[in-house]
mmCIF file of N, CA and C in Angstrom:
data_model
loop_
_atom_site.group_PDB
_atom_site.id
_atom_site.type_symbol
_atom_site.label_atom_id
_atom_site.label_comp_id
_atom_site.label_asym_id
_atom_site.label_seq_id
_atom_site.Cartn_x
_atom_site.Cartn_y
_atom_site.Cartn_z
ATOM 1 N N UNK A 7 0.838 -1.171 0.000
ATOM 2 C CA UNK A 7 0.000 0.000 0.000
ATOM 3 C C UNK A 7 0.890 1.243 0.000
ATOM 4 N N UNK A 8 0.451 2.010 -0.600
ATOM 5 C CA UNK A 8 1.413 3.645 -1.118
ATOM 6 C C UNK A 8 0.958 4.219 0.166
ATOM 7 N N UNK A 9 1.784 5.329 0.593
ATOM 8 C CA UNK A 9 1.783 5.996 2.014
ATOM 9 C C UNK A 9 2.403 7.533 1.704
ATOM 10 N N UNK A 10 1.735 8.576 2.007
ATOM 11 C CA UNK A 10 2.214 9.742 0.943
ATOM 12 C C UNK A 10 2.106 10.618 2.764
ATOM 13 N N UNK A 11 3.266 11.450 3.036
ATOM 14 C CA UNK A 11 2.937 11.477 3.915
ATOM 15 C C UNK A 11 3.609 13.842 3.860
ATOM 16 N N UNK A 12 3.243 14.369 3.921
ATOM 17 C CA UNK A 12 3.332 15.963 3.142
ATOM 18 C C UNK A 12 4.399 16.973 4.657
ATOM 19 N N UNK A 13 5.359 17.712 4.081
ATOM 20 C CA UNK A 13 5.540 18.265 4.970
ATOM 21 C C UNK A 13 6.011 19.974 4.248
ATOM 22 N N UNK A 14 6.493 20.507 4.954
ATOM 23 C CA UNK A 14 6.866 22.221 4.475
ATOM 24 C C UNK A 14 6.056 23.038 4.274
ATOM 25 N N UNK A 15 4.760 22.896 5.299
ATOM 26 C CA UNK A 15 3.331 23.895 5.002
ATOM 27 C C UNK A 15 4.242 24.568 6.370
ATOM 28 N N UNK A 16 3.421 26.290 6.322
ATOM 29 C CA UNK A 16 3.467 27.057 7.771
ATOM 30 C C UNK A 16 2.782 28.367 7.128
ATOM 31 N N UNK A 17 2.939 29.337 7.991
ATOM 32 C CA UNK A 17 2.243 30.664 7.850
ATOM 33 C C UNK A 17 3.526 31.789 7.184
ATOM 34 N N UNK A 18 3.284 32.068 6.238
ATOM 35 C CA UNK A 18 4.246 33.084 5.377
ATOM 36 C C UNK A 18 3.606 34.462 5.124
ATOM 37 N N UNK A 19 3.929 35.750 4.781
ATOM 38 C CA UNK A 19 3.864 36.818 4.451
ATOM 39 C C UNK A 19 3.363 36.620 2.879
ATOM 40 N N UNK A 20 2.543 37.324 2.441
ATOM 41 C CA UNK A 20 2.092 37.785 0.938
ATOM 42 C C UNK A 20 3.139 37.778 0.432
ATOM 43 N N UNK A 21 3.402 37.205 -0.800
ATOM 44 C CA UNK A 21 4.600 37.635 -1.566
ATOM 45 C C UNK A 21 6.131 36.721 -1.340
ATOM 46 N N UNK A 22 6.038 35.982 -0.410
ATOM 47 C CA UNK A 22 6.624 34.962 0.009
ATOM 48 C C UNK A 22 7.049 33.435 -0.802
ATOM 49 N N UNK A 23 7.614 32.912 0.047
ATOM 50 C CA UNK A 23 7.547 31.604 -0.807
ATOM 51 C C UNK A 23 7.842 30.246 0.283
ATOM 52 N N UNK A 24 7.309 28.838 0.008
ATOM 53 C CA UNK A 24 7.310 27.872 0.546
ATOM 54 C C UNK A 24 7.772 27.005 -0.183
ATOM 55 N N UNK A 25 8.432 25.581 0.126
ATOM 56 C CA UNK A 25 8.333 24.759 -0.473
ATOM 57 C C UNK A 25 7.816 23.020 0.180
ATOM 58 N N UNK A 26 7.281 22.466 -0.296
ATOM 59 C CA UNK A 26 6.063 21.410 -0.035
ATOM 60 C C UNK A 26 6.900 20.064 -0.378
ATOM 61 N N UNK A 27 6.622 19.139 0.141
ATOM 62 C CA UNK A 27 7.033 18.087 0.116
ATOM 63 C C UNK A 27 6.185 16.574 0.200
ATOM 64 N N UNK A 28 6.502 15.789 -0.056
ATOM 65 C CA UNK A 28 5.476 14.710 -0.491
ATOM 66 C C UNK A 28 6.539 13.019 -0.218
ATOM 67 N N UNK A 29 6.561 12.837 0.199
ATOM 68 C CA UNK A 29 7.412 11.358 0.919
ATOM 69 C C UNK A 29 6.596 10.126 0.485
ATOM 70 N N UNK A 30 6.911 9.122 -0.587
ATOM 71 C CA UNK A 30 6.390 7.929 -0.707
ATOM 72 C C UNK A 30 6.906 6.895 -0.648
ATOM 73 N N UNK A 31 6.097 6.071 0.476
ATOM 74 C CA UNK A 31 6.754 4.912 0.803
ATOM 75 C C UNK A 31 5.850 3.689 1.021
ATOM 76 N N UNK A 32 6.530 2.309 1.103
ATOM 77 C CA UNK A 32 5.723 1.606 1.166
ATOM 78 C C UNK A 32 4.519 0.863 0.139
ATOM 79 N N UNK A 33 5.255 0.854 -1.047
ATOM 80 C CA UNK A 33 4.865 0.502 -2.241
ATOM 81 C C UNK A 33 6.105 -0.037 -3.426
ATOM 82 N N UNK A 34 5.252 -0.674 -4.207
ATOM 83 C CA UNK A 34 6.075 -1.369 -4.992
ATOM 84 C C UNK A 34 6.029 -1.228 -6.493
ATOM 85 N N UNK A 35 4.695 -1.386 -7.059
ATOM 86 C CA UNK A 35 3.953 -1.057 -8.232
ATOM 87 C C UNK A 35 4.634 0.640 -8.561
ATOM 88 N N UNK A 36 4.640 0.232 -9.963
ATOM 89 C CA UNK A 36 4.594 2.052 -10.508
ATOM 90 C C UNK A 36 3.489 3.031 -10.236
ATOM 91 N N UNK A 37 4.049 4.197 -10.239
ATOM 92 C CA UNK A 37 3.323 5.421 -9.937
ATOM 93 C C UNK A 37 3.434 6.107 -11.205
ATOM 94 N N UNK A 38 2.500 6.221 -11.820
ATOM 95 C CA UNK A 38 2.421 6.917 -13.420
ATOM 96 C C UNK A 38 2.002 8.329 -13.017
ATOM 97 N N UNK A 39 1.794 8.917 -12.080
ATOM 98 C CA UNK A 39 1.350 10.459 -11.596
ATOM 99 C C UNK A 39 1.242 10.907 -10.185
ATOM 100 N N UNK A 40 1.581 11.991 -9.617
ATOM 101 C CA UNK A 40 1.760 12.718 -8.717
ATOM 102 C C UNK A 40 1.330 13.993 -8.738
ATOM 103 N N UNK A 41 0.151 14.551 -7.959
ATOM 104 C CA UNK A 41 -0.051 15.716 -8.319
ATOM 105 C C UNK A 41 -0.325 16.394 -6.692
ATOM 106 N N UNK A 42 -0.834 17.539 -6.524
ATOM 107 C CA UNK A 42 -1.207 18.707 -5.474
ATOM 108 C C UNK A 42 -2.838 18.772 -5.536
ATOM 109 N N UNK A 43 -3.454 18.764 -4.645
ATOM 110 C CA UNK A 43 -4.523 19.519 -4.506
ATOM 111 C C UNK A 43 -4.574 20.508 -3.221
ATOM 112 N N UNK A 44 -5.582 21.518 -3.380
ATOM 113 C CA UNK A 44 -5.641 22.025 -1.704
ATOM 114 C C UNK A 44 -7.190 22.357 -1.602
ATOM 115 N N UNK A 45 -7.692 22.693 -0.437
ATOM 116 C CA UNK A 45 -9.112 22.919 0.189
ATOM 117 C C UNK A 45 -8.967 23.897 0.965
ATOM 118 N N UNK A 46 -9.761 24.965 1.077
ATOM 119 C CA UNK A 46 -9.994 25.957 2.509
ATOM 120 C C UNK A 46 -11.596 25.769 2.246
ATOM 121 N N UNK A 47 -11.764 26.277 3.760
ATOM 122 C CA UNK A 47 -12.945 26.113 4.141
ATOM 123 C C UNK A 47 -13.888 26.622 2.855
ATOM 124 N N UNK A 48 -14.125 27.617 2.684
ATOM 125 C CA UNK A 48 -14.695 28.673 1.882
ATOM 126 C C UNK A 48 -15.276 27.919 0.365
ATOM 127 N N UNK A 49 -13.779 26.853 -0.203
ATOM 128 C CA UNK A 49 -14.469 26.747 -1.647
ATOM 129 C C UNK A 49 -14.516 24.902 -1.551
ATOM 130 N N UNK A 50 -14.170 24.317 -2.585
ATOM 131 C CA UNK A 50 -14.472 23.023 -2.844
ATOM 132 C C UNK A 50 -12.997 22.818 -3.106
ATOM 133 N N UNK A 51 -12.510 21.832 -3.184
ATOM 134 C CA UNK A 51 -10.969 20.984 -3.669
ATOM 135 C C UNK A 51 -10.869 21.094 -5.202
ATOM 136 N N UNK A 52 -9.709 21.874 -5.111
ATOM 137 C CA UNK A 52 -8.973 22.285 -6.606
ATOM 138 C C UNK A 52 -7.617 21.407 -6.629
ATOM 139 N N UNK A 53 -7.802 20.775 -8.113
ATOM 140 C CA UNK A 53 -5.935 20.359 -8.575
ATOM 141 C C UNK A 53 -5.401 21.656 -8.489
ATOM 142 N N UNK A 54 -3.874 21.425 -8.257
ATOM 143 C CA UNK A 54 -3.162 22.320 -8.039
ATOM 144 C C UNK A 54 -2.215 22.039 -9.537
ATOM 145 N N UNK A 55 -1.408 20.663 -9.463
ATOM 146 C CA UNK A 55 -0.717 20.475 -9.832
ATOM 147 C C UNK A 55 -0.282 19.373 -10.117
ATOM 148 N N UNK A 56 0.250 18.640 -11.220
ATOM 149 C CA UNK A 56 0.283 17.369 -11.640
ATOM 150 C C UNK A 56 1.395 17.038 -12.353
ATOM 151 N N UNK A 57 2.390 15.768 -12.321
ATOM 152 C CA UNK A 57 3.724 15.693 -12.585
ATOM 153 C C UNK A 57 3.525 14.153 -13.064
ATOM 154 N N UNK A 58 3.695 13.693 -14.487
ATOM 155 C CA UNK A 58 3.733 12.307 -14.972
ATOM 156 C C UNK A 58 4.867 11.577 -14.313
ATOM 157 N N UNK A 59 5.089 10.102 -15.224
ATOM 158 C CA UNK A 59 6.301 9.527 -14.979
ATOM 159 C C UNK A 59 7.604 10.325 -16.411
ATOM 160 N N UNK A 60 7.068 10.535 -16.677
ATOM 161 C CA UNK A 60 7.649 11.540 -17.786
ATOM 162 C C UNK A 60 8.562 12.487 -17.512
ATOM 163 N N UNK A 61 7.920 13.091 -16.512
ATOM 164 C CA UNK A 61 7.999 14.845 -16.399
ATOM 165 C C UNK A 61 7.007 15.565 -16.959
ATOM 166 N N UNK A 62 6.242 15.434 -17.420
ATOM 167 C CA UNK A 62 5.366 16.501 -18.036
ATOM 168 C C UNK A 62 4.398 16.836 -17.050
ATOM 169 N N UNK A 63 3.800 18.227 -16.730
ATOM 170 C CA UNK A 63 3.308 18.625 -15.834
ATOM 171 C C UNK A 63 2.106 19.491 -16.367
ATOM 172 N N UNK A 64 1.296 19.742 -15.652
ATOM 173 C CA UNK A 64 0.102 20.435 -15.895
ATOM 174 C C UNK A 64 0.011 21.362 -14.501
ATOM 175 N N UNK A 65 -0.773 22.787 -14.509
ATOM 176 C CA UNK A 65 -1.036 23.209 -13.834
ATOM 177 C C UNK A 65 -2.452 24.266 -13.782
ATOM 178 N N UNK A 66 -3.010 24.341 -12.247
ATOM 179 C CA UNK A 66 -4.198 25.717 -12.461
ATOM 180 C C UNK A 66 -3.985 26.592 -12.700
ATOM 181 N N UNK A 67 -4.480 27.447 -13.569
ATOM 182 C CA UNK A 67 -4.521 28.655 -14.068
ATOM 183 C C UNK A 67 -3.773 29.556 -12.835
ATOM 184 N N UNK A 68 -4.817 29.363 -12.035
ATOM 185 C CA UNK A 68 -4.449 30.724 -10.857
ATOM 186 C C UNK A 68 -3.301 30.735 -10.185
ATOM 187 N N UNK A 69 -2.374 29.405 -10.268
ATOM 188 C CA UNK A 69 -1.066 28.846 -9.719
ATOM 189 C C UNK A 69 0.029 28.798 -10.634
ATOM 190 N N UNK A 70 -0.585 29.149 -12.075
ATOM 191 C CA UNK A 70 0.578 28.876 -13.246
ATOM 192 C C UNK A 70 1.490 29.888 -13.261
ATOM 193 N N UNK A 71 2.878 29.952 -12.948
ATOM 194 C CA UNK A 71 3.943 31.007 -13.440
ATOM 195 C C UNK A 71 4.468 31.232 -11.614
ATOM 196 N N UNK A 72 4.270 30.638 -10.935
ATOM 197 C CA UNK A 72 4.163 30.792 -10.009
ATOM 198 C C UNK A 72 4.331 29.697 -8.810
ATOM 199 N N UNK A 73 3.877 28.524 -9.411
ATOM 200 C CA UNK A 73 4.176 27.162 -8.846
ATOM 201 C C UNK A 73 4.870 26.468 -9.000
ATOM 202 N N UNK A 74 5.886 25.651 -8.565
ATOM 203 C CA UNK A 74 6.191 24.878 -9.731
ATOM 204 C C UNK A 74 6.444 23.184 -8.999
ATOM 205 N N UNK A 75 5.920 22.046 -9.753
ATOM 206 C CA UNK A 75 6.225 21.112 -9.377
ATOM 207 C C UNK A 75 7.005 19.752 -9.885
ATOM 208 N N UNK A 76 7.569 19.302 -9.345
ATOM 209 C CA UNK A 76 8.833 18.691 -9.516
ATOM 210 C C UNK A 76 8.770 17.390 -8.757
ATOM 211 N N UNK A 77 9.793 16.289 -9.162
ATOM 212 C CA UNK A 77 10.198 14.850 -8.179
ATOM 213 C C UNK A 77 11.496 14.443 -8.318
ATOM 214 N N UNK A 78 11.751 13.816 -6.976
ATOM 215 C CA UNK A 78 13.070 13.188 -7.382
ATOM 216 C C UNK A 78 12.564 11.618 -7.306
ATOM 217 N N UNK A 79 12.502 10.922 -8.337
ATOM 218 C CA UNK A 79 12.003 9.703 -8.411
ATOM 219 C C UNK A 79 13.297 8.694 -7.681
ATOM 220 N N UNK A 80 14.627 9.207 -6.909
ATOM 221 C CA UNK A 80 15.599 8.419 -6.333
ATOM 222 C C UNK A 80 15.020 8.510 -5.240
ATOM 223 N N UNK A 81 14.413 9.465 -4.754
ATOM 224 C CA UNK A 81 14.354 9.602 -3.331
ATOM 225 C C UNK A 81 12.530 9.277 -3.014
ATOM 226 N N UNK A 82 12.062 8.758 -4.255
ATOM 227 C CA UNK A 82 10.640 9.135 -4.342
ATOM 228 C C UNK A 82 9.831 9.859 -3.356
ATOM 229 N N UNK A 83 10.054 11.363 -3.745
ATOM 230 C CA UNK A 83 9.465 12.377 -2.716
ATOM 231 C C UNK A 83 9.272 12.946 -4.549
ATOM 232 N N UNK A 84 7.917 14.171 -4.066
ATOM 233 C CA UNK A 84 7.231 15.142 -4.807
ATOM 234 C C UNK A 84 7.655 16.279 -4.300
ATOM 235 N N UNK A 85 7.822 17.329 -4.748
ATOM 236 C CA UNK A 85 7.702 18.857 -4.557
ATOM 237 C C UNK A 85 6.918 19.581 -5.296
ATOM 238 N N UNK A 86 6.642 20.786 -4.225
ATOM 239 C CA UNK A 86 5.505 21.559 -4.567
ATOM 240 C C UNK A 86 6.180 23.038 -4.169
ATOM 241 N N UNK A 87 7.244 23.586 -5.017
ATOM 242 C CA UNK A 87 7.743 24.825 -4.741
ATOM 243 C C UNK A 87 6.971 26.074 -4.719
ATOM 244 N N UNK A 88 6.450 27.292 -3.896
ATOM 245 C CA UNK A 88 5.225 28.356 -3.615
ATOM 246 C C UNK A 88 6.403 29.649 -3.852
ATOM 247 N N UNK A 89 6.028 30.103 -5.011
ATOM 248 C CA UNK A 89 6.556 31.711 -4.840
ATOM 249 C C UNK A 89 5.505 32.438 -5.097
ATOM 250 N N UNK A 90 5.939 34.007 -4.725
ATOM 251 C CA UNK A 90 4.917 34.834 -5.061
ATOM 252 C C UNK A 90 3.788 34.414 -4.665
ATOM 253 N N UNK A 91 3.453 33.977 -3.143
ATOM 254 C CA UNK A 91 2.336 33.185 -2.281
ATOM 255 C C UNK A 91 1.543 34.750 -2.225
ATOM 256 N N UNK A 92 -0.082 34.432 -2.185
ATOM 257 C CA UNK A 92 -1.015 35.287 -1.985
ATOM 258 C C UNK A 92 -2.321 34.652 -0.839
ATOM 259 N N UNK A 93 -2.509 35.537 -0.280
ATOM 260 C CA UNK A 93 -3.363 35.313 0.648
ATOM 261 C C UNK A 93 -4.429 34.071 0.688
ATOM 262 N N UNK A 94 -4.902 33.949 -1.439
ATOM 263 C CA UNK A 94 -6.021 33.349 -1.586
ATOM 264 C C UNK A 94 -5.151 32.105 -1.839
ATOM 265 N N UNK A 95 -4.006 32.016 -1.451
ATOM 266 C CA UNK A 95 -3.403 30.645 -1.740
ATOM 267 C C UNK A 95 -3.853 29.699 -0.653
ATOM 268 N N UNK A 96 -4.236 30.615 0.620
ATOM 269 C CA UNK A 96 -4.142 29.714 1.884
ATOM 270 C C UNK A 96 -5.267 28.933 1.916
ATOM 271 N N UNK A 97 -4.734 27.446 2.136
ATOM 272 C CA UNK A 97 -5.744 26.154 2.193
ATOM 273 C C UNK A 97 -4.829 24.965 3.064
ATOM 274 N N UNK A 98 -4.925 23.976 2.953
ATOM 275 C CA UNK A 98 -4.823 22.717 3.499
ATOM 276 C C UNK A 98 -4.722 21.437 1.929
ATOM 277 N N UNK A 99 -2.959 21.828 1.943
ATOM 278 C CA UNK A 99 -2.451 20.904 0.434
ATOM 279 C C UNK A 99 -2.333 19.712 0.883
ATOM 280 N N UNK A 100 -2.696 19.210 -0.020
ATOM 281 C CA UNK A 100 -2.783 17.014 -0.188
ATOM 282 C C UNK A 100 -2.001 16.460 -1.297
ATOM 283 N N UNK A 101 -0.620 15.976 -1.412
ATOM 284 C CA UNK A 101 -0.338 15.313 -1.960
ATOM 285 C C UNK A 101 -1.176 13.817 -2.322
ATOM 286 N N UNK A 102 -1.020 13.722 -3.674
ATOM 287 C CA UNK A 102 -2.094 12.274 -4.254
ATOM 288 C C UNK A 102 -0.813 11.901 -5.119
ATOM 289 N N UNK A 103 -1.031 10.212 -5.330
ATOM 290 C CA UNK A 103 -0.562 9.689 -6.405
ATOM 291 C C UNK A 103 -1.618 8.916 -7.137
ATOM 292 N N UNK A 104 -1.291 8.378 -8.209
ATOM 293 C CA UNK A 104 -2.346 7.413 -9.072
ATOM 294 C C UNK A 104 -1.486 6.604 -10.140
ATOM 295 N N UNK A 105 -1.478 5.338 -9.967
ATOM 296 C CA UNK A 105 -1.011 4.092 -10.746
ATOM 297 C C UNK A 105 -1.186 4.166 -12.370
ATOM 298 N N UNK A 106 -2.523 5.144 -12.634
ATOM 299 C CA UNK A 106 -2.609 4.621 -14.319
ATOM 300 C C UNK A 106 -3.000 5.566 -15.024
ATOM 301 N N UNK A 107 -3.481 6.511 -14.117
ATOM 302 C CA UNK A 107 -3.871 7.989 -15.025
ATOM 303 C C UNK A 107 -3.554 9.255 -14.252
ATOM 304 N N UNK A 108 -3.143 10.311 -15.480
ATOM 305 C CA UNK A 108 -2.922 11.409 -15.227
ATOM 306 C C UNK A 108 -3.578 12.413 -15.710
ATOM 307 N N UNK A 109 -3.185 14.091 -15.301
ATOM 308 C CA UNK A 109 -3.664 14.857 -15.862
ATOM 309 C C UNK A 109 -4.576 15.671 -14.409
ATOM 310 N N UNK A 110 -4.160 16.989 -14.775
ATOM 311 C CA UNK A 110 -5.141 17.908 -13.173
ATOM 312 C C UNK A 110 -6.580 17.628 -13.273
ATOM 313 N N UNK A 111 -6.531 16.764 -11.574
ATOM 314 C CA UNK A 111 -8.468 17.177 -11.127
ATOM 315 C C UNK A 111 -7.995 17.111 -9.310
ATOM 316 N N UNK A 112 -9.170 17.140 -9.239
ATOM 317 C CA UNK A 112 -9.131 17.632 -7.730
ATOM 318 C C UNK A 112 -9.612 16.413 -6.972
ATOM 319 N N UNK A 113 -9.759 14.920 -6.941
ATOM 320 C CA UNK A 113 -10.424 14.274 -6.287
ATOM 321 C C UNK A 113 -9.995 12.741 -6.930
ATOM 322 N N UNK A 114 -9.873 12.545 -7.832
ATOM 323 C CA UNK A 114 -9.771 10.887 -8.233
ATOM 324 C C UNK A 114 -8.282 10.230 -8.496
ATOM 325 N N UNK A 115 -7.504 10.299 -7.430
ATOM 326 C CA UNK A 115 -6.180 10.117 -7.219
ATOM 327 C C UNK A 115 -7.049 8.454 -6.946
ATOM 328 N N UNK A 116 -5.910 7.587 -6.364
ATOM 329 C CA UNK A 116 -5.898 6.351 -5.429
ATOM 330 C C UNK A 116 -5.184 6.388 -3.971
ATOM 331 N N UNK A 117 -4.452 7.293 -4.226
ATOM 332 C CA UNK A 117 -3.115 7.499 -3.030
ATOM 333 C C UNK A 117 -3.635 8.738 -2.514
ATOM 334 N N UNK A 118 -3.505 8.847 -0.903
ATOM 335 C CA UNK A 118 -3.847 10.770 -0.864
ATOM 336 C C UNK A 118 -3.289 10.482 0.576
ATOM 337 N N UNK A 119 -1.969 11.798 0.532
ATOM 338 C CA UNK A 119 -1.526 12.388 2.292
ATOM 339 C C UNK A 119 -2.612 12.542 3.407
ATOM 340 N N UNK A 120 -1.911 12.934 4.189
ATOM 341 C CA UNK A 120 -3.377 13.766 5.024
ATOM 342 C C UNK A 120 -2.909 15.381 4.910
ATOM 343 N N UNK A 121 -2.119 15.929 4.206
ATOM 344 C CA UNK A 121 -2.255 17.338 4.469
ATOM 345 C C UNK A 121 -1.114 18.010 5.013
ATOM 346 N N UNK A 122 -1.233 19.515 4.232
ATOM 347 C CA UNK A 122 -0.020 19.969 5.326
ATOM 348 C C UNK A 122 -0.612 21.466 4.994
ATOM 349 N N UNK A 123 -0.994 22.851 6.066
ATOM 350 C CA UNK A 123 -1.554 23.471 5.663
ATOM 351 C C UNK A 123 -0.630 24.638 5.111
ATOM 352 N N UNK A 124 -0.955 25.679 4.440
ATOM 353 C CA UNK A 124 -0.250 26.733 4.240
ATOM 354 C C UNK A 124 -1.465 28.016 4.007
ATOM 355 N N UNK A 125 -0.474 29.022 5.206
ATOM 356 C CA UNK A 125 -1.690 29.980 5.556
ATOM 357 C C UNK A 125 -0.620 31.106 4.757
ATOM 358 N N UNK A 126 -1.457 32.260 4.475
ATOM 359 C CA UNK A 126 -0.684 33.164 3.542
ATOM 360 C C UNK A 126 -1.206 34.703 4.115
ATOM 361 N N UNK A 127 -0.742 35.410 4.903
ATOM 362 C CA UNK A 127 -1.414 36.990 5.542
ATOM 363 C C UNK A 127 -0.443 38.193 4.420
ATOM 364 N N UNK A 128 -1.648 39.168 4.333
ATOM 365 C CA UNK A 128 -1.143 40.294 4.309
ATOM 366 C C UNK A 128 -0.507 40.594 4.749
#
């Protein structure tokens, strides 16, 4: 069983930057995708961000130029690098993986962290 377990969330200044982390362990089978989602109270669960076995990546509009995500498939960990962080960034991010399909959505992973939050103030 895959075990995704998220760390490098905290509270940053507007305009700031974080970087996110994603630890997988405890699996054997290939991982054909790795992506980001996050939730705050307020809206519904958005993809953030999505990384093949490839490299090829997809991202949300409102996060594009600005996000960027990455893996080191030696160390099988994900990253989720935050620059130019804005207030409306702040939610509660979930690393997901998925065995056979890719491509950004917000919900139909197989694999999912529990979270790591990142709050963003004026």
């Amino acid at each position: 069983q895959v075990q995704l377990k998220e760390s490098g969330g905290g509270s940053v200044q507007a305009g700031g930057s974080l970087r996110l982390s994603c630890a997988a362990t405890g699996y054997s089978v290939k991982i054909d995708c790795m992506g980001w989602t996050r939730q705050s109270p307020d809206k519904a669960r958005e993809g953030v961000a999505t990384i093949d076995s490839d490299g090829s990546t997809s991202y949300a509009d409102s996060v594009k130029g600005r996000f960027t995500i990455s893996k080191d498939n030696a160390k099988n960990t994900l990253y989720l690098q935050m620059d130019n962080l804005k207030p409306e960034d702040t939610a509660m991010y979930y690393c997901a993986a998925d065995q056979s399909r890719c491509g950004l959505r917000a919900w139909a992973y197989e694999y999912w962290g529990q979270g790591t939050q990142v709050t963003v103030s004026s």
